[in-house]
XYZ file of C-alpha atoms in Angstrom:
680
model
C -0.792 7.797 32.382
C -2.372 8.004 28.947
C -1.358 4.405 28.255
C -2.830 3.191 31.540
C -6.052 5.090 30.883
C -6.299 3.624 27.398
C -5.932 0.112 28.780
C -8.887 0.665 31.085
C -11.162 0.410 28.092
C -12.350 -3.116 27.232
C -12.970 -2.075 23.646
C -9.284 -1.153 23.277
C -8.033 -4.550 24.410
C -10.492 -6.559 22.328
C -10.113 -4.186 19.389
C -6.354 -4.705 19.246
C -6.760 -8.497 19.435
C -9.524 -8.441 16.819
C -7.496 -6.371 14.350
C -4.517 -8.707 14.726
C -6.715 -11.747 14.056
C -8.347 -10.133 11.015
C -5.010 -9.168 9.488
C -3.467 -12.619 10.028
C -6.607 -14.365 8.782
C -6.266 -12.432 5.520
C -2.606 -13.494 5.357
C -3.616 -17.151 5.901
C -6.572 -16.960 3.492
C -5.104 -19.575 1.106
C -3.550 -21.723 3.834
C -4.561 -25.340 4.323
C -3.352 -28.742 5.517
C -4.145 -32.089 3.922
C -6.083 -33.477 6.911
C -8.524 -30.564 6.689
C -10.066 -32.066 3.573
C -10.720 -35.439 5.167
C -13.373 -33.760 7.304
C -14.513 -31.598 4.376
C -15.194 -34.739 2.338
C -17.468 -35.997 5.111
C -19.120 -32.553 5.233
C -19.784 -32.509 1.494
C -21.222 -36.016 1.536
C -23.505 -35.120 4.450
C -24.705 -31.981 2.658
C -25.317 -33.906 -0.579
C -27.312 -36.623 1.190
C -24.700 -39.340 0.624
C -24.309 -39.919 4.368
C -21.746 -39.441 7.117
C -19.139 -41.276 5.011
C -15.928 -40.700 3.101
C -16.522 -43.434 0.521
C -20.219 -43.780 -0.355
C -21.612 -46.943 1.198
C -18.681 -47.464 3.604
C -19.720 -46.495 7.122
C -16.329 -45.780 8.658
C -15.769 -42.907 11.090
C -12.592 -41.525 9.567
C -12.915 -38.023 10.997
C -12.191 -37.260 14.631
C -14.520 -34.263 14.726
C -18.251 -34.852 14.133
C -19.295 -31.366 15.281
C -16.915 -29.610 12.870
C -17.981 -31.974 10.064
C -21.640 -31.143 10.714
C -20.850 -27.431 10.934
C -19.047 -27.445 7.602
C -21.859 -29.513 6.068
C -24.146 -26.592 6.870
C -21.587 -24.217 5.373
C -21.404 -26.342 2.200
C -25.114 -25.752 1.656
C -24.295 -22.032 1.471
C -21.027 -22.275 -0.467
C -18.979 -25.184 -1.839
C -15.786 -23.178 -1.175
C -15.011 -24.888 2.113
C -11.344 -23.866 2.051
C -12.025 -20.153 2.451
C -15.221 -20.561 4.443
C -13.375 -22.761 6.927
C -10.508 -20.283 7.272
C -12.990 -17.441 7.800
C -14.767 -19.406 10.530
C -11.451 -20.233 12.194
C -10.554 -16.541 12.314
C -13.956 -15.746 13.803
C -13.602 -18.504 16.391
C -10.168 -17.203 17.365
C -11.715 -13.801 18.067
C -14.345 -15.571 20.191
C -11.539 -17.285 22.141
C -9.904 -13.908 22.794
C -13.209 -12.483 24.069
C -13.739 -15.486 26.345
C -10.177 -15.206 27.664
C -10.903 -11.571 28.511
C -14.119 -12.515 30.324
C -12.364 -15.317 32.210
C -9.436 -13.188 33.457
C -10.878 -9.701 33.868
C -11.689 -10.120 37.582
C -8.239 -11.434 38.475
C -5.635 -9.668 36.342
C -4.632 -6.129 35.480
C -5.633 -4.672 32.131
C -2.048 -4.905 30.920
C -1.979 -8.629 31.730
C -5.345 -9.175 30.027
C -4.064 -7.321 26.974
C -1.026 -9.609 26.970
C -3.195 -12.737 27.156
C -5.514 -11.702 24.318
C -2.878 -10.438 21.872
C -0.623 -13.440 22.480
C -3.600 -15.675 21.691
C -4.372 -13.539 18.650
C -0.827 -13.864 17.265
C 0.121 -17.428 18.232
C 1.500 -18.987 15.007
C 0.165 -22.362 16.140
C -3.416 -21.084 15.932
C -3.018 -20.071 12.288
C -1.180 -23.266 11.347
C -4.329 -25.035 12.610
C -6.674 -23.129 10.268
C -9.266 -25.329 8.612
C -9.055 -27.938 11.345
C -11.570 -28.295 14.173
C -8.914 -26.883 16.507
C -10.153 -23.289 16.732
C -13.710 -24.499 17.369
C -12.255 -26.724 20.081
C -10.424 -23.779 21.687
C -13.490 -21.537 21.628
C -15.670 -24.201 23.261
C -12.935 -24.983 25.800
C -12.623 -21.340 26.864
C -16.414 -21.041 26.983
C -16.513 -23.926 29.476
C -13.795 -22.295 31.607
C -15.712 -19.002 31.664
C -19.074 -20.616 32.440
C -17.506 -22.483 35.360
C -15.924 -19.262 36.647
C -19.344 -17.544 36.811
C -20.965 -20.519 38.620
C -22.869 -21.808 35.563
C -21.725 -25.352 36.211
C -24.477 -27.220 34.401
C -23.908 -25.101 31.297
C -20.182 -25.679 31.666
C -20.779 -29.446 31.630
C -22.986 -29.188 28.548
C -20.227 -27.162 26.919
C -17.767 -29.919 27.850
C -20.132 -32.338 26.100
C -20.038 -30.106 23.004
C -16.250 -30.192 23.221
C -16.420 -34.004 23.152
C -18.593 -33.785 20.029
C -15.804 -31.672 18.568
C -13.186 -34.271 19.452
C -13.331 -37.308 21.716
C -10.544 -35.978 23.936
C -13.127 -33.513 25.262
C -13.687 -36.207 27.855
C -10.628 -34.755 29.630
C -12.558 -31.541 30.287
C -15.646 -33.433 31.475
C -13.507 -35.445 33.864
C -11.630 -32.334 35.010
C -14.805 -30.483 35.948
C -16.212 -33.488 37.849
C -12.903 -33.887 39.680
C -12.855 -30.232 40.705
C -16.430 -30.511 41.938
C -15.266 -33.344 44.197
C -12.499 -31.124 45.596
C -14.851 -28.318 46.605
C -14.888 -26.941 50.153
C -18.388 -28.250 50.935
C -19.110 -31.489 52.906
C -18.079 -34.634 51.058
C -21.620 -35.982 50.597
C -22.656 -32.753 48.962
C -19.550 -32.680 46.799
C -20.135 -36.256 45.710
C -23.767 -35.580 44.840
C -22.784 -32.495 42.832
C -20.106 -34.403 40.938
C -22.557 -37.208 40.130
C -25.170 -34.736 38.896
C -22.632 -32.939 36.721
C -21.374 -36.269 35.406
C -24.923 -37.254 34.431
C -25.383 -33.942 32.638
C -22.185 -34.610 30.707
C -23.197 -38.179 29.838
C -26.602 -37.000 28.615
C -24.841 -34.392 26.498
C -22.467 -36.819 24.770
C -24.809 -39.825 24.579
C -26.651 -38.840 21.340
C -23.461 -38.776 19.278
C -21.857 -41.895 20.712
C -25.078 -43.900 20.429
C -25.470 -42.737 16.840
C -21.831 -43.569 16.074
C -22.194 -47.019 17.589
C -25.296 -47.742 15.528
C -24.077 -46.073 12.307
C -20.373 -46.944 12.248
C -20.382 -49.981 14.528
C -17.996 -48.320 17.011
C -18.276 -45.249 19.253
C -14.728 -43.984 18.623
C -13.331 -42.892 15.253
C -11.243 -45.350 13.267
C -8.457 -42.762 13.313
C -8.104 -43.307 17.066
C -6.520 -46.705 16.485
C -4.599 -45.516 13.434
C -2.869 -42.604 15.181
C -2.198 -43.604 18.771
C 0.437 -45.835 20.336
C -0.903 -46.116 23.865
C 1.740 -46.056 26.613
C 4.578 -46.368 24.103
C 6.735 -43.557 25.506
C 6.699 -39.822 26.132
C 6.832 -38.693 22.521
C 4.136 -36.057 23.094
C 6.410 -34.249 25.541
C 9.573 -34.774 23.492
C 7.931 -33.641 20.256
C 6.438 -30.719 22.150
C 9.943 -29.267 22.357
C 10.271 -29.614 18.579
C 6.866 -27.957 18.122
C 8.024 -25.055 20.273
C 11.136 -24.675 18.103
C 8.988 -24.728 14.961
C 6.375 -22.222 16.056
C 8.028 -20.139 18.809
C 11.747 -20.845 18.579
C 12.353 -17.482 16.862
C 10.735 -15.741 19.858
C 13.234 -15.877 22.771
C 10.722 -14.172 25.067
C 8.642 -17.355 24.943
C 11.373 -19.106 26.979
C 10.155 -17.127 29.996
C 7.015 -19.279 29.925
C 9.048 -22.111 31.483
C 9.169 -20.039 34.671
C 5.780 -18.361 34.383
C 3.588 -21.426 33.686
C 4.174 -23.390 36.949
C 3.590 -20.225 38.992
C 0.509 -19.468 36.893
C -0.872 -22.954 37.506
C -0.405 -22.507 41.240
C -2.047 -19.073 41.200
C -4.957 -20.376 39.090
C -5.463 -23.345 41.406
C -5.730 -21.016 44.404
C -8.726 -19.322 42.761
C -11.701 -21.705 42.598
C -13.001 -20.032 39.456
C -9.753 -20.690 37.578
C -9.014 -24.215 38.807
C -10.354 -25.913 35.649
C -7.791 -24.004 33.568
C -4.854 -25.324 35.603
C -6.191 -28.846 36.099
C -7.255 -29.341 32.487
C -3.862 -28.279 31.103
C -2.106 -30.833 33.303
C -4.544 -33.692 32.608
C -4.637 -32.971 28.854
C -0.826 -33.131 28.658
C -0.770 -36.367 30.647
C -3.531 -37.868 28.485
C -1.778 -37.172 25.210
C 1.517 -38.349 26.637
C -0.186 -41.668 27.357
C -1.776 -41.800 23.884
C 1.560 -40.885 22.276
C -0.114 -38.764 19.583
C 1.967 -35.839 18.329
C 0.229 -34.111 15.389
C 0.857 -30.405 15.851
C -2.807 -29.372 16.021
C -3.276 -31.429 19.194
C -0.854 -29.028 20.916
C -2.857 -25.916 19.965
C -5.519 -25.997 22.744
C -2.841 -26.827 25.312
C -0.608 -23.956 24.161
C -3.546 -21.526 24.297
C -4.290 -22.577 27.881
C -0.581 -22.308 28.748
C -0.516 -18.763 27.347
C -3.173 -17.770 29.893
C -1.337 -19.552 32.693
C 1.964 -17.929 31.703
C 0.362 -14.473 31.836
C -1.139 -15.264 35.252
C 2.279 -16.385 36.471
C 4.064 -13.362 34.996
C 1.718 -10.955 36.734
C 2.093 -12.805 40.051
C 5.882 -12.420 39.820
C 5.559 -8.754 38.932
C 3.235 -8.076 41.863
C 5.639 -9.859 44.220
C 8.671 -7.921 43.015
C 7.170 -4.521 42.431
C 4.139 -4.467 44.724
C 2.508 -1.813 42.605
C 2.569 -0.741 39.018
C 4.409 2.364 37.911
C 4.852 4.040 34.581
C 8.271 2.421 34.197
C 6.958 -1.103 34.747
C 3.961 -0.539 32.497
C 6.277 0.751 29.770
C 8.679 -2.189 30.236
C 5.775 -4.632 30.123
C 4.344 -3.038 27.000
C 7.703 -3.049 25.233
C 8.226 -6.721 26.074
C 4.702 -7.538 24.895
C 5.105 -5.600 21.651
C 8.369 -7.400 20.913
C 6.774 -10.795 21.609
C 3.822 -9.953 19.355
C 6.103 -8.738 16.554
C 8.101 -11.979 16.701
C 4.897 -14.043 16.749
C 3.559 -12.187 13.711
C 6.867 -12.548 11.885
C 6.859 -16.308 12.467
C 3.225 -16.566 11.410
C 4.029 -14.762 8.164
C 6.780 -17.284 7.472
C 4.302 -20.143 7.944
C 1.451 -18.589 5.955
C 2.228 -19.989 2.479
C 0.579 -23.423 2.252
C 3.046 -26.286 1.757
C 3.696 -26.608 -2.015
C 2.519 -30.216 -2.064
C -1.030 -29.025 -1.287
C -1.229 -27.554 -4.777
C 0.253 -30.728 -6.267
C -2.353 -32.801 -4.453
C -5.131 -30.646 -5.855
C -3.731 -30.931 -9.398
C -3.630 -34.712 -9.028
C -7.130 -34.921 -7.561
C -8.690 -32.822 -10.293
C -6.902 -34.815 -13.016
C -8.058 -38.115 -11.537
C -11.640 -36.827 -11.371
C -11.531 -35.962 -15.079
C -9.633 -38.911 -16.539
C -10.436 -42.060 -14.548
C -13.612 -44.182 -14.327
C -16.035 -43.208 -11.555
C -15.913 -46.666 -9.983
C -12.101 -46.751 -9.731
C -10.282 -47.516 -6.497
C -7.436 -45.174 -5.561
C -4.626 -45.778 -3.058
C -3.224 -42.724 -1.254
C -1.037 -41.978 1.720
C -2.224 -38.414 2.364
C -5.947 -38.834 1.971
C -7.431 -35.359 2.251
C -6.999 -33.076 -0.755
C -6.621 -35.764 -3.431
C -9.551 -37.727 -2.021
C -11.726 -34.610 -1.863
C -11.136 -33.532 -5.456
C -10.774 -36.977 -7.072
C -14.074 -38.291 -5.663
C -13.017 -41.884 -6.208
C -13.218 -44.861 -3.868
C -10.207 -44.106 -1.682
C -7.939 -46.480 0.223
C -5.525 -44.730 2.562
C -2.357 -46.507 3.588
C -2.520 -45.145 7.160
C -5.869 -46.857 7.719
C -7.848 -43.721 8.633
C -10.882 -44.877 6.638
C -9.936 -48.542 6.158
C -10.502 -50.593 9.329
C -8.679 -53.698 8.085
C -5.418 -51.914 7.247
C -3.431 -54.034 9.675
C -0.013 -52.799 8.521
C 0.148 -49.025 7.967
C 2.253 -48.940 4.791
C 1.376 -48.280 1.136
C 3.313 -51.409 0.096
C 1.020 -53.608 2.201
C -2.051 -51.786 0.864
C -0.863 -52.365 -2.706
C -0.306 -56.057 -2.093
C -3.570 -56.547 -0.249
C -6.104 -54.551 -2.280
C -4.559 -54.261 -5.757
C -6.243 -50.855 -6.294
C -6.949 -49.588 -9.802
C -4.778 -46.500 -9.306
C -1.976 -45.513 -6.940
C -0.730 -41.967 -6.381
C 2.874 -42.207 -5.199
C 5.010 -39.294 -4.049
C 8.769 -38.936 -3.676
C 8.398 -39.526 0.060
C 10.418 -42.483 1.358
C 7.312 -44.636 1.957
C 6.936 -45.068 -1.818
C 10.416 -46.327 -2.652
C 9.018 -49.771 -3.427
C 7.473 -48.375 -6.641
C 10.905 -48.660 -8.282
C 11.048 -52.418 -7.695
C 10.512 -54.991 -10.437
C 7.501 -56.717 -8.874
C 5.628 -53.415 -8.599
C 6.361 -52.418 -12.176
C 5.129 -55.796 -13.384
C 1.741 -54.982 -11.806
C 1.491 -51.206 -12.340
C 2.477 -48.720 -15.023
C 2.932 -44.942 -14.682
C 0.413 -42.880 -16.602
C 0.993 -39.254 -15.544
C 3.060 -37.105 -13.184
C 2.271 -33.915 -11.271
C 4.633 -31.417 -9.694
C 4.734 -27.994 -8.073
C 7.759 -25.724 -8.017
C 9.431 -25.797 -4.617
C 7.947 -29.159 -3.653
C 11.198 -31.109 -3.687
C 10.138 -33.518 -0.942
C 6.944 -34.852 -2.555
C 7.016 -33.856 -6.256
C 6.856 -35.197 -8.821
C 3.892 -37.338 -7.827
C 3.251 -40.287 -10.129
C -0.134 -41.827 -10.807
C 0.106 -45.549 -11.546
C -2.569 -47.748 -13.109
C -2.880 -51.483 -12.543
C -1.861 -53.304 -15.714
C -4.460 -56.038 -15.486
C -8.079 -56.296 -14.445
C -9.012 -57.964 -11.165
C -11.236 -60.386 -13.076
C -9.407 -62.668 -15.552
C -10.052 -61.218 -19.036
C -11.830 -63.228 -21.700
C -9.512 -61.976 -24.476
C -5.947 -60.662 -24.628
C -3.563 -59.657 -27.415
C -0.792 -61.964 -28.504
C 2.609 -60.906 -27.258
C 1.194 -59.330 -24.103
C 0.280 -61.111 -20.863
C -2.624 -62.659 -18.981
C -3.251 -61.114 -15.543
C -4.776 -63.639 -13.143
C -6.110 -62.231 -9.882
C -7.771 -64.191 -7.123
C -8.861 -63.485 -3.559
C -7.815 -65.582 -0.576
C -9.520 -65.468 2.823
C -7.286 -65.879 5.863
C -8.127 -66.335 9.511
C -6.034 -64.541 12.080
C -2.871 -66.527 12.781
C -3.184 -68.658 9.630
C 0.087 -69.311 7.802
C 0.500 -67.280 4.622
C 1.426 -69.566 1.675
C 4.937 -69.485 0.316
C 4.228 -69.391 -3.431
C 1.758 -69.468 -6.308
C 1.841 -71.861 -9.231
C 0.054 -71.018 -12.517
C 0.132 -72.654 -15.940
C -1.247 -72.112 -19.455
C -2.390 -75.164 -21.431
C -3.562 -76.195 -24.877
C -3.172 -79.917 -25.446
C -0.219 -79.814 -23.095
C 1.318 -77.443 -20.584
C 2.825 -74.524 -22.526
C 3.792 -71.963 -19.898
C 4.378 -72.402 -16.191
C 4.939 -69.606 -13.665
C 5.895 -69.970 -10.021
C 6.262 -66.869 -7.887
C 6.347 -66.073 -4.151
C 2.905 -65.355 -2.725
C 2.338 -61.579 -2.664
C 5.832 -61.366 -4.140
C 7.168 -62.496 -0.775
C 6.279 -59.082 0.711
C 3.584 -59.914 3.251
C 4.908 -58.287 6.462
C 4.505 -61.379 8.677
C 4.603 -65.196 8.330
C 1.018 -65.429 9.572
C -2.085 -63.370 8.886
C -2.382 -60.768 11.613
C -6.199 -60.741 11.606
C -9.034 -62.143 9.529
C -8.498 -60.593 6.123
C -8.877 -60.980 2.356
C -5.730 -60.725 0.223
C -5.694 -60.274 -3.553
C -2.905 -62.123 -5.327
C -2.049 -61.334 -8.935
C 0.104 -63.386 -11.275
C 1.158 -61.978 -14.643
C 1.351 -64.844 -17.128
C 3.362 -63.992 -20.301
C 1.807 -65.033 -23.630
C 4.468 -65.734 -26.276
C 1.961 -67.963 -28.095
C 0.065 -67.968 -31.369
C -3.533 -66.658 -31.483
C -6.098 -69.182 -30.316
C -8.040 -70.417 -27.276
C -6.131 -71.620 -24.222
C -6.858 -72.964 -20.782
C -5.265 -71.436 -17.700
C -5.100 -72.965 -14.279
C -4.041 -71.764 -10.842
C -2.724 -74.869 -9.128
C -1.563 -73.327 -5.834
C -2.351 -72.045 -3.291
C -5.865 -72.755 -4.581
C -7.486 -74.545 -7.519
C -9.228 -72.333 -10.097
C -9.255 -72.484 -13.877
C -10.670 -70.789 -16.948
C -10.096 -70.034 -20.627
C -8.745 -67.093 -22.573
C -8.858 -66.165 -26.249
C -5.505 -64.868 -27.521
C -6.240 -62.416 -30.350
C -3.885 -61.619 -33.221
C -2.060 -58.333 -32.872
C -3.661 -57.101 -36.085
C -7.016 -57.073 -34.276
C -5.858 -54.363 -31.880
C -7.522 -50.978 -32.290
C -4.147 -49.225 -32.143
C -2.475 -51.413 -34.790
C -0.710 -49.675 -37.697
C 0.765 -51.716 -40.600
C 4.326 -50.699 -41.520
C 6.116 -53.144 -43.849
C 9.693 -51.879 -43.409
C 12.532 -54.380 -44.028
C 16.043 -54.762 -42.643
C 17.380 -56.828 -45.476
C 19.868 -58.769 -43.464
C 17.427 -60.415 -41.057
C 13.910 -58.993 -40.338
C 10.951 -56.849 -41.355
C 8.688 -54.686 -39.184
C 5.163 -55.614 -40.182
C 3.260 -53.392 -37.781
C 3.207 -51.246 -34.663
C 0.529 -51.344 -31.970
C 0.008 -48.483 -29.505
C -1.684 -50.067 -26.507
C -2.758 -46.701 -25.067
C -5.195 -44.437 -26.881
C -4.128 -41.540 -24.616
C -0.937 -40.743 -22.775
C 0.349 -37.853 -20.667
C 3.637 -36.370 -19.550
C 5.251 -38.445 -16.833
C 3.298 -41.498 -17.952
C 4.260 -44.345 -20.218
C 3.750 -45.332 -23.824
C 3.287 -49.086 -24.418
C 4.268 -50.268 -27.876
C 4.076 -53.705 -29.506
C 6.298 -54.296 -32.514
C 5.346 -57.121 -34.924
C 8.490 -58.542 -36.525
C 8.972 -61.287 -39.110
C 12.311 -63.008 -39.574
C 13.832 -62.878 -43.068
C 17.153 -64.624 -42.614
C 18.735 -66.316 -39.645
C 21.560 -64.329 -38.026
C 24.133 -65.103 -35.365
C 24.043 -61.630 -33.787
C 21.901 -60.589 -30.827
C 20.780 -57.142 -31.936
C 19.272 -54.467 -29.728
C 16.110 -52.658 -30.812
C 15.575 -48.973 -30.082
C 12.289 -47.075 -30.019
C 12.737 -43.295 -30.000
C 10.087 -40.649 -29.422
C 10.766 -37.490 -31.424
C 9.169 -34.062 -31.194
C 8.068 -31.941 -34.161
C 11.649 -30.709 -34.616
C 12.991 -34.259 -34.829
C 14.627 -34.031 -31.395
C 14.805 -37.098 -29.182
C 12.625 -36.633 -26.063
C 12.285 -40.224 -24.756
C 13.359 -43.715 -25.682
C 13.482 -47.389 -24.802
C 16.314 -49.673 -25.894
C 16.473 -53.387 -25.247
C 16.844 -56.826 -26.691
C 13.656 -58.695 -27.636
C 12.424 -61.320 -25.190
C 13.873 -63.900 -27.571
C 17.370 -62.950 -28.821
C 17.563 -62.369 -32.571
C 20.102 -65.180 -32.925
C 17.197 -67.574 -32.173
C 14.811 -66.192 -34.815
C 13.847 -68.432 -37.725
C 13.175 -67.297 -41.279
C 9.456 -66.489 -41.663
C 8.823 -66.539 -37.893
C 6.608 -63.802 -36.342
C 7.902 -62.253 -33.120
C 5.989 -59.802 -30.932
C 8.263 -57.408 -29.025
C 6.951 -55.079 -26.294
C 8.527 -51.743 -25.308
C 7.490 -49.219 -22.690
C 8.727 -45.629 -23.006
C 8.586 -43.556 -19.825
C 7.691 -39.983 -20.780
C 9.405 -36.964 -19.191
C 7.338 -35.235 -16.484
C 7.300 -31.854 -18.273
C 6.765 -33.137 -21.831
C 4.641 -30.524 -23.666
C 1.422 -31.491 -25.377
C 1.751 -31.912 -29.129
C 2.396 -34.333 -31.984
C 5.292 -36.761 -31.724
C 6.690 -39.477 -33.964
C 8.294 -42.858 -33.330
C 11.583 -44.016 -34.810
C 12.425 -47.727 -34.628
C 15.729 -49.381 -35.471
C 18.399 -51.902 -34.570
C 22.019 -51.769 -33.502
C 24.785 -54.050 -32.337
C 25.510 -52.964 -28.784
C 29.072 -54.331 -29.027
C 29.982 -52.083 -31.981
């Protein structure tokens, strides 16, 4: 009897739920997901007066949640620590959801059932995995609308549905649900119709300010992410992946399997009560809507699961009342034991999920390094946009097209070919396998790597820099190359050219290069839409210093001049003067990079002069040694022209690129250069 008496107190039920939320919020204090910081970037830019943008000056709606972005913009004015402020707000909003669930159910369920609903909400691992997202704000507003409808505050419920749509566009499901239920009322049809129309107008008035603003500001009412994430009517992946989500978040809780029986009965019981009909109808329509959209990110399941928790509790109590007719101490004790076990298993699973994925730390390391070491006007290609984009504060291009409307093929390879960004951050994820291919390495060089212990799937992450400028340079060093980049405009359906033809001239054609257009990697034979593609041809320069003409002959006609400078003019040139008596001398060494980092590369030009002609094709080695004389990295290879072709007195420029180990310590290193006969 003491237990039953204790449960009569509202403060006991809400106090237990509140304590659980507070404890788990502390556990998840450092937790985050990458997508969280996409919205936080918008929030920071709003707060700083840059605008509702991710990249300054680019008016693209790349966040799905304007209300959460505006909320966090206000928070940013109080503290720039959006990670912890956002997690604190999410914990607070979860408590609000528990209170609203109590208010919604208190007239229809026993105190034990209400306790079950609130503590299961308070311990759902899916809620905490959604921390930092707009999801907990969404759930609180959703439950507020359900409660307002249950107490006959229908106009306020519709305005709350409008606020839900400001939180995320799928709030339209709730607006439609409430209008539909108004049409199914027990009053005469004309009255029902008039009520539904009035409520619909209230909803439209509530959502109109944002959508009109978005249309004027972004040029489209819906976020760009809508097209990037959904595959409309392409299957039932939402339902199929829902089973996988259950395994991830609740699979260790066998009691949750009972929900399969409880939920349908709970939906029927809720539908029989006019005040609870929106709960049942919304859950069904939301699931159908996302099944049609075919969107499966886990945070889109969170509001649905929270509603299903309430329906499962309603169904469980209906079964108990049918079987038992009245509560007894035994049934109360059995119910409490079952509930305690379910809560313990929920908490245990939440604790397992509380450490943020290791790659989140790697992303932050990369973003902060990029912010410190790259030019402010650089362009940066990413797959996961959020954390790196937030901390790097560079002009971001994301390969999934969340903030890039003309990303017609959602792959980083296509983005590389199309935009030729200044920097690319590639992970070990399978999407980046093309970075090992020859064409990519002719255009980009690694400059630094980042890794976090335990992040085997994504680390090490490699930052690449484009080797050549987008504008043809006026001067280049002898022995290097001339990067020629040009933009081509295509209309949708236009045939993509097969190849490019470039030549270097003095009095006559000296060097000719023919290569497949976009390295033969454009994903279709015709341009999918109207778009601009940047093609880059790397023209080698094994020529003497002087002025030369270059010409792109196909697929367009452009030309210009370039001054080839002697290697001795390079800032990183060091004279050497070491001889190998049998055939050559090393006159000098040029370090093309004035800075280099672990995981990056060291570009070296060696200036040779032939002494005697030889009939051997020797291999040159360039070794990097630490302070103890130990070999830490190297590059071996034959010169571009085999040594058997060298003439006495001839100068030869030989380029080598040493890839540095990812964990190479900072310090002083030396270079050792030599030759060997690979056959002996």
